[in-house]
Every structure is written in structure tokens, then in C-alpha cells.
Amino acid sequence: MFSLFRFGKKKRVYDARPLSLYDTLSTQKKVFAPLSQKQVTLYTCGPTVYDYATIGNFRSYVFADTLKRTLVYNDYTVNHTINLTDFGHLTSDADEGEDKMMKGLKREGRPVTLTAMRELADGYIEAFQHDMDSLNILPPTQYTRASDFVREQIALIKTLEDKGYTYETSDGVYFDVSKFPTYGKLGKINLDTLKDGARVEINPEKKHPADFALWKKGLLGWDSAWGKGFPGWHIECTAMAFASLGKQVDIHTGGIDHIATHHNGEIAQAEAATKKTYVQTWMHNAFITVEDRRIGKSEGNAIILRQLKDRGYQQSTYRYWLLTGHYRSPMNFTFEALDGAKQALFKIKRFVFEDTVSTDGHVVVPYQKRFHEAVNDDLDTPKAIAILWELLKDESLPKEDRIATLKDMDRVLGLGLNEARDTAARELGIISPEDVPEEVQKLIDEREAARVARNWEQADLLREAINLKGYTLEDTPNGPKVSKS
Ligand code: AMP
Ligand code: ZN
């Protein structure tokens, strides 16, 4: 599927501050200016498809999606690639540990063959894309699958070899970081410290601990000039970025754990091959912890997205919770926090969907402008959400205008406010007053009378009776509101 994201150019009646984004390389916010007027190129490091992605992983993709939506909101067209790593990513980002796909094969009792690896990946790719959809993440222009780009990876390694940046050992082909003097510039990695602090080097043939594998020789894999084997993990992203977006990319995203090794590796490979700046803006999201600990299988707290659904949370609730934090701030996940997000999002959705109000409201420009400026300030979604609430509660404005503005904001937030009303209302159990059955309405009226008369005991009993009929009541300043439980 090929789709570029474009937002039909609506003339704006104000000048928003320009979009500025924090760049990890220069450690500064920079006003964004794409290389080409025609479209922005965006590359997002995707999942290794050997298992279900955790809620932590999805922060990376919700962040990239918010970035893309913000670009589109600013009238840019975006060509977006997310890669799918279906071989070659070791459990450590450097050249150590077990291959994650092998780990997956063993876990599932599958044979160690390329076909079995492909099948293992197929299942987790499907699950991943399904989870992405459930988070309302817009599909990328292309998902690139590493095993479909082996030829391109081999060609890029060959280019680096021809240019003298590599050396061969008994187990592979390595990038020689001493030939690329600025190696480690992203995140200001000090190579001397790395050398002094390196653990006993497990591969004595490596010249420097930071040298990384471009090709790993092995019994499993593809044929190449260096023997059978498979490309290293870093070369995969560079080769696929080149193939799908070109040799120079506007924005490259990933989690902060990718800065030191993976992205410095990518810069070295790309810039050694082309002698041009590879990426204009490097953007990285901070980590999600669960109960203040790093998410991991060994920590026993690796919550996967679909477990939230099993516990009765819509995935959009998780998206809302993520957006209440800035993507560069670490966030600690708890179910209490998610409950808060659930209630908040329910209120927003009920405001938008509860009545069949007229759909010809007008966007309220002062609120739109403030919202626009918040997201243009390095995606300040916490501020944007605060503005959303201020608008929602601003009773000086007609409801249909507030709804029109919320829907406009949701082009960036992606909380599902532009869904068809019937679908949203059904999902949320929101019902219009005219859809409440007569017998339930009678109980509601009786309870309201008891409440006004301060007959709390009777009011509680009636609320119970309403619950038993499958409806939930909530008291609001405008009277009781009912939803299906
Ligand atoms: P992986 O499949 O390990 O390559 O990770 C996929 C993406 O998720 C990468 O961009 C990681 O940096 C990111 N990531 C992994 N764990 C977390 C976490 N706990 N919080 C936020 N992002 C994460
Ligand atoms: Zn990558």
C-alpha cells in the first residue's frame, strides 16, 4: 500500500509559530526546514518481530505518529518508513548476546531455518500492525522488512568495503570506527572511555570495542562475497532508509536506547558511504518504566498492549495517557494512572459524541492557534491537552464550535474524536437521552427526585437498580448523565 499523508490545504487565518523540534545531535531545538519542499522524509526504527511489542515499545510509535500528524497539520506531505527487523538483532545492541529471532524460534519450538524465521515474523508482524491500528497510529507509507532488502544491505557493505572502512575477521565483516573520526558524535559518546571501560572483549579479532558487525558469518542466512551469513542490525536500517527515502533523510526517530550504538552506527555507515549528512534531525523518545523499573521479561513486568484490552482498557486510553507526558520525559506506568486517563478520555468523548449536535460548528481560532503553537513547540502534547480541556470547559462558546475545534485538534492527537458518532458512542456505552429505555428513565427521574430531597439512602438504592439494568449514572452540574455499563 502506498499512501502519502496530505492534509487538504485549508487556509489558516493566523500565522502559527514555526515548527521546532529537538535534535539529539545538536542538543538543541531547531526550526524545522525540510530538504525538499515537496515532502518530508521520516524514518522510524521499528520492532524486532520475535515477540509481542510491549507498552514501552509503543511509546516510540505513538511519538513518531504524533510527529507525523504534526507535520501534516503544518501542511507537509510525509513519506514515512517503519522497518520490521526479522533477523540479525542480538539481545545486546552491540555484537553480543543471542539473536532475538533465534530466541523466538527456540521459544516456539520451531526449526532453525530461514523459512521458519519468516513464518515466526509473519505472525508477530500481523499482531504488531493490528496493535498499531488499535492505537490509531496512521500506517506508514511503507513498512520495510529487513529480509526483503538483503541485496541492498550487501551492496552497501560492499561500498563501505571498497572505500576502505571495513575489515574481515573469521566471524564477519566489521566497520572500522578508527576510519570515521567523528564516530560517536550522537549523544557525545566518548570512545576512549568505551575502550578503557570495555569488558573482556569477547571477540579478540575486533580492533576496537566500538567496531560493529556489518556481516555476521554463520550456517544460517544468505550467500555473499564473505560467505554465508546475515547482515548486522545497523546496516539494515541505513540500507532501507536509502532504498525507501533516499540518501539524506529529514527526520529519524527511535527510543533513547538507540542513540549510543545503533544510531551512531547508522551515521557512520551512511556518511562514510555518501560523504553527506545522513539525517537532518535526530529525535528520540524517553523510556516508559512500569512500577519504576525498566520493562523486561526478566523483570517480570513486560506488559504487552493487548493485555490492557484484556483488563478492560481501550487502547486509545493508553495513547491518551502517553500524550499527557512529553515524549522526552520518562514516564512511569501504573494502572491507577491509566484509570485516570480512562475517565478523562471518557469525558472528552462523551462531550463530543453524547448528543447528536449539529456538525456545522466553526473552529474557534484563538484556541486552535494556541494548540497549534503548543504542538509546534517540540510536540508539547501535555500543554496541548491542557488547552483542549480549557476549551471543552469554556461555556462561553457554543457546543458545536467547541466540538469542531476538538475534532481539529484530534488530527494531531489521534484520540478517535473524528470517528463516526455511532461507532464511538457504541464503544463508550454513550447513549442519547432518547435512547434510554422508558423503565430506566423512570428510575433515573425517581433517583434525581430522591437526590434533590437529600434522601441519600433511597437515591443509592435507585442507583443500584439502574446499575442492575446495565446502565451507569454520573452526576454532573447539568444533571445526571447515563451510559451503558
Ligand atoms: P526494539 O524492538 O527492541 O528494537 O524496540 C522498538 C522501539 O521501542 C525502539 O525504538 C526502542 O527504543 C523502543 N523502546 C523499547 N523499550 C522502551 C520503553 N520501555 N519505553 C519507550 N520506548 C522503548
Ligand atoms: Zn533502526
XYZ file of N, CA and C in Angstrom, residues 90 92-97 166-178 183 191 194-195 198-216 234 261:
135
model
N 20.703 -8.733 17.854
C 21.122 -9.508 19.022
C 20.516 -8.919 20.290
N 21.838 -7.907 22.844
C 22.526 -6.661 23.183
C 22.616 -5.870 21.881
N 22.555 -4.531 21.979
C 22.594 -3.735 20.748
C 23.960 -3.786 20.086
N 25.003 -4.087 20.895
C 26.322 -4.288 20.304
C 26.370 -5.740 19.806
N 27.564 -6.212 19.423
C 27.613 -7.531 18.798
C 27.720 -8.656 19.814
N 26.864 -8.623 20.788
C 26.897 -9.660 21.806
C 25.508 -10.226 21.999
N 25.462 -11.366 22.698
C 24.174 -11.929 23.066
C 23.615 -12.810 21.968
N 36.177 -1.069 6.180
C 35.834 -2.340 6.818
C 37.057 -3.240 6.969
N 36.941 -4.253 7.775
C 37.930 -5.346 7.785
C 37.179 -6.645 8.048
N 37.779 -7.720 7.584
C 37.124 -9.017 7.705
C 37.790 -9.828 8.809
N 37.024 -10.563 9.574
C 37.569 -11.471 10.596
C 37.024 -12.870 10.306
N 37.364 -13.814 11.186
C 36.871 -15.175 10.922
C 35.359 -15.257 11.080
N 34.762 -14.324 11.843
C 33.313 -14.442 12.037
C 32.491 -13.358 11.338
N 33.125 -12.454 10.632
C 32.288 -11.459 9.952
C 33.066 -10.341 9.293
N 32.327 -9.309 8.910
C 32.923 -8.089 8.350
C 32.566 -6.959 9.307
N 33.550 -6.158 9.694
C 33.321 -5.125 10.703
C 33.556 -3.724 10.144
N 32.827 -2.763 10.680
C 33.080 -1.356 10.380
C 34.200 -0.905 11.310
N 35.204 -0.265 10.732
C 36.379 0.163 11.488
C 36.160 1.618 11.939
N 35.781 1.807 13.203
C 35.415 3.166 13.637
C 36.617 4.120 13.611
N 37.837 3.570 13.628
C 39.005 4.477 13.614
C 39.101 5.215 12.270
N 33.020 9.283 14.798
C 32.164 8.210 15.339
C 31.805 8.516 16.795
N 34.742 7.551 23.009
C 35.283 6.260 22.588
C 36.405 5.766 23.496
N 34.958 4.181 26.371
C 34.408 2.904 25.935
C 35.513 1.849 25.914
N 36.686 2.277 25.419
C 37.795 1.335 25.290
C 38.320 0.929 26.677
N 35.721 -1.177 28.535
C 35.167 -2.369 27.886
C 35.413 -3.609 28.735
N 34.403 -4.469 28.727
C 34.582 -5.719 29.460
C 35.568 -6.562 28.659
N 35.954 -7.694 29.182
C 36.889 -8.540 28.432
C 36.280 -8.704 27.036
N 36.979 -8.249 26.039
C 36.443 -8.266 24.681
C 36.175 -9.706 24.262
N 34.910 -9.965 23.911
C 34.609 -11.359 23.594
C 35.106 -11.745 22.203
N 35.394 -10.743 21.396
C 35.904 -11.053 20.069
C 37.292 -10.431 19.916
N 38.344 -11.219 20.137
C 39.706 -10.664 20.126
C 40.119 -10.162 18.745
N 39.385 -10.538 17.698
C 39.757 -10.083 16.352
C 39.286 -8.654 16.079
N 38.397 -8.138 16.933
C 37.936 -6.759 16.726
C 39.041 -5.794 17.123
N 39.237 -4.759 16.305
C 40.329 -3.823 16.598
C 39.959 -2.849 17.705
N 38.697 -2.507 17.774
C 38.221 -1.550 18.792
C 36.860 -2.050 19.272
N 36.580 -1.913 20.579
C 35.286 -2.419 21.061
C 34.089 -1.796 20.341
N 34.258 -0.583 19.818
C 33.114 0.062 19.155
C 32.948 -0.381 17.694
N 33.914 -1.081 17.131
C 33.733 -1.599 15.765
C 32.510 -2.509 15.772
N 31.725 -2.427 14.715
C 30.484 -3.218 14.750
C 30.324 -4.047 13.480
N 29.567 -5.140 13.635
C 29.430 -6.101 12.534
C 28.525 -5.565 11.436
N 29.036 -5.637 10.208
C 28.210 -5.327 9.043
C 27.663 -6.636 8.475
N 28.470 -7.688 8.624
C 28.071 -9.019 8.150
C 28.495 -10.035 9.181
N 27.598 -10.924 9.527
C 27.893 -11.987 10.501
C 27.930 -13.307 9.742
N 22.572 -2.728 12.315
C 22.609 -1.296 11.980
C 22.522 -1.059 10.472
N 24.651 3.235 20.264
C 25.222 2.246 19.355
C 24.541 2.222 17.988
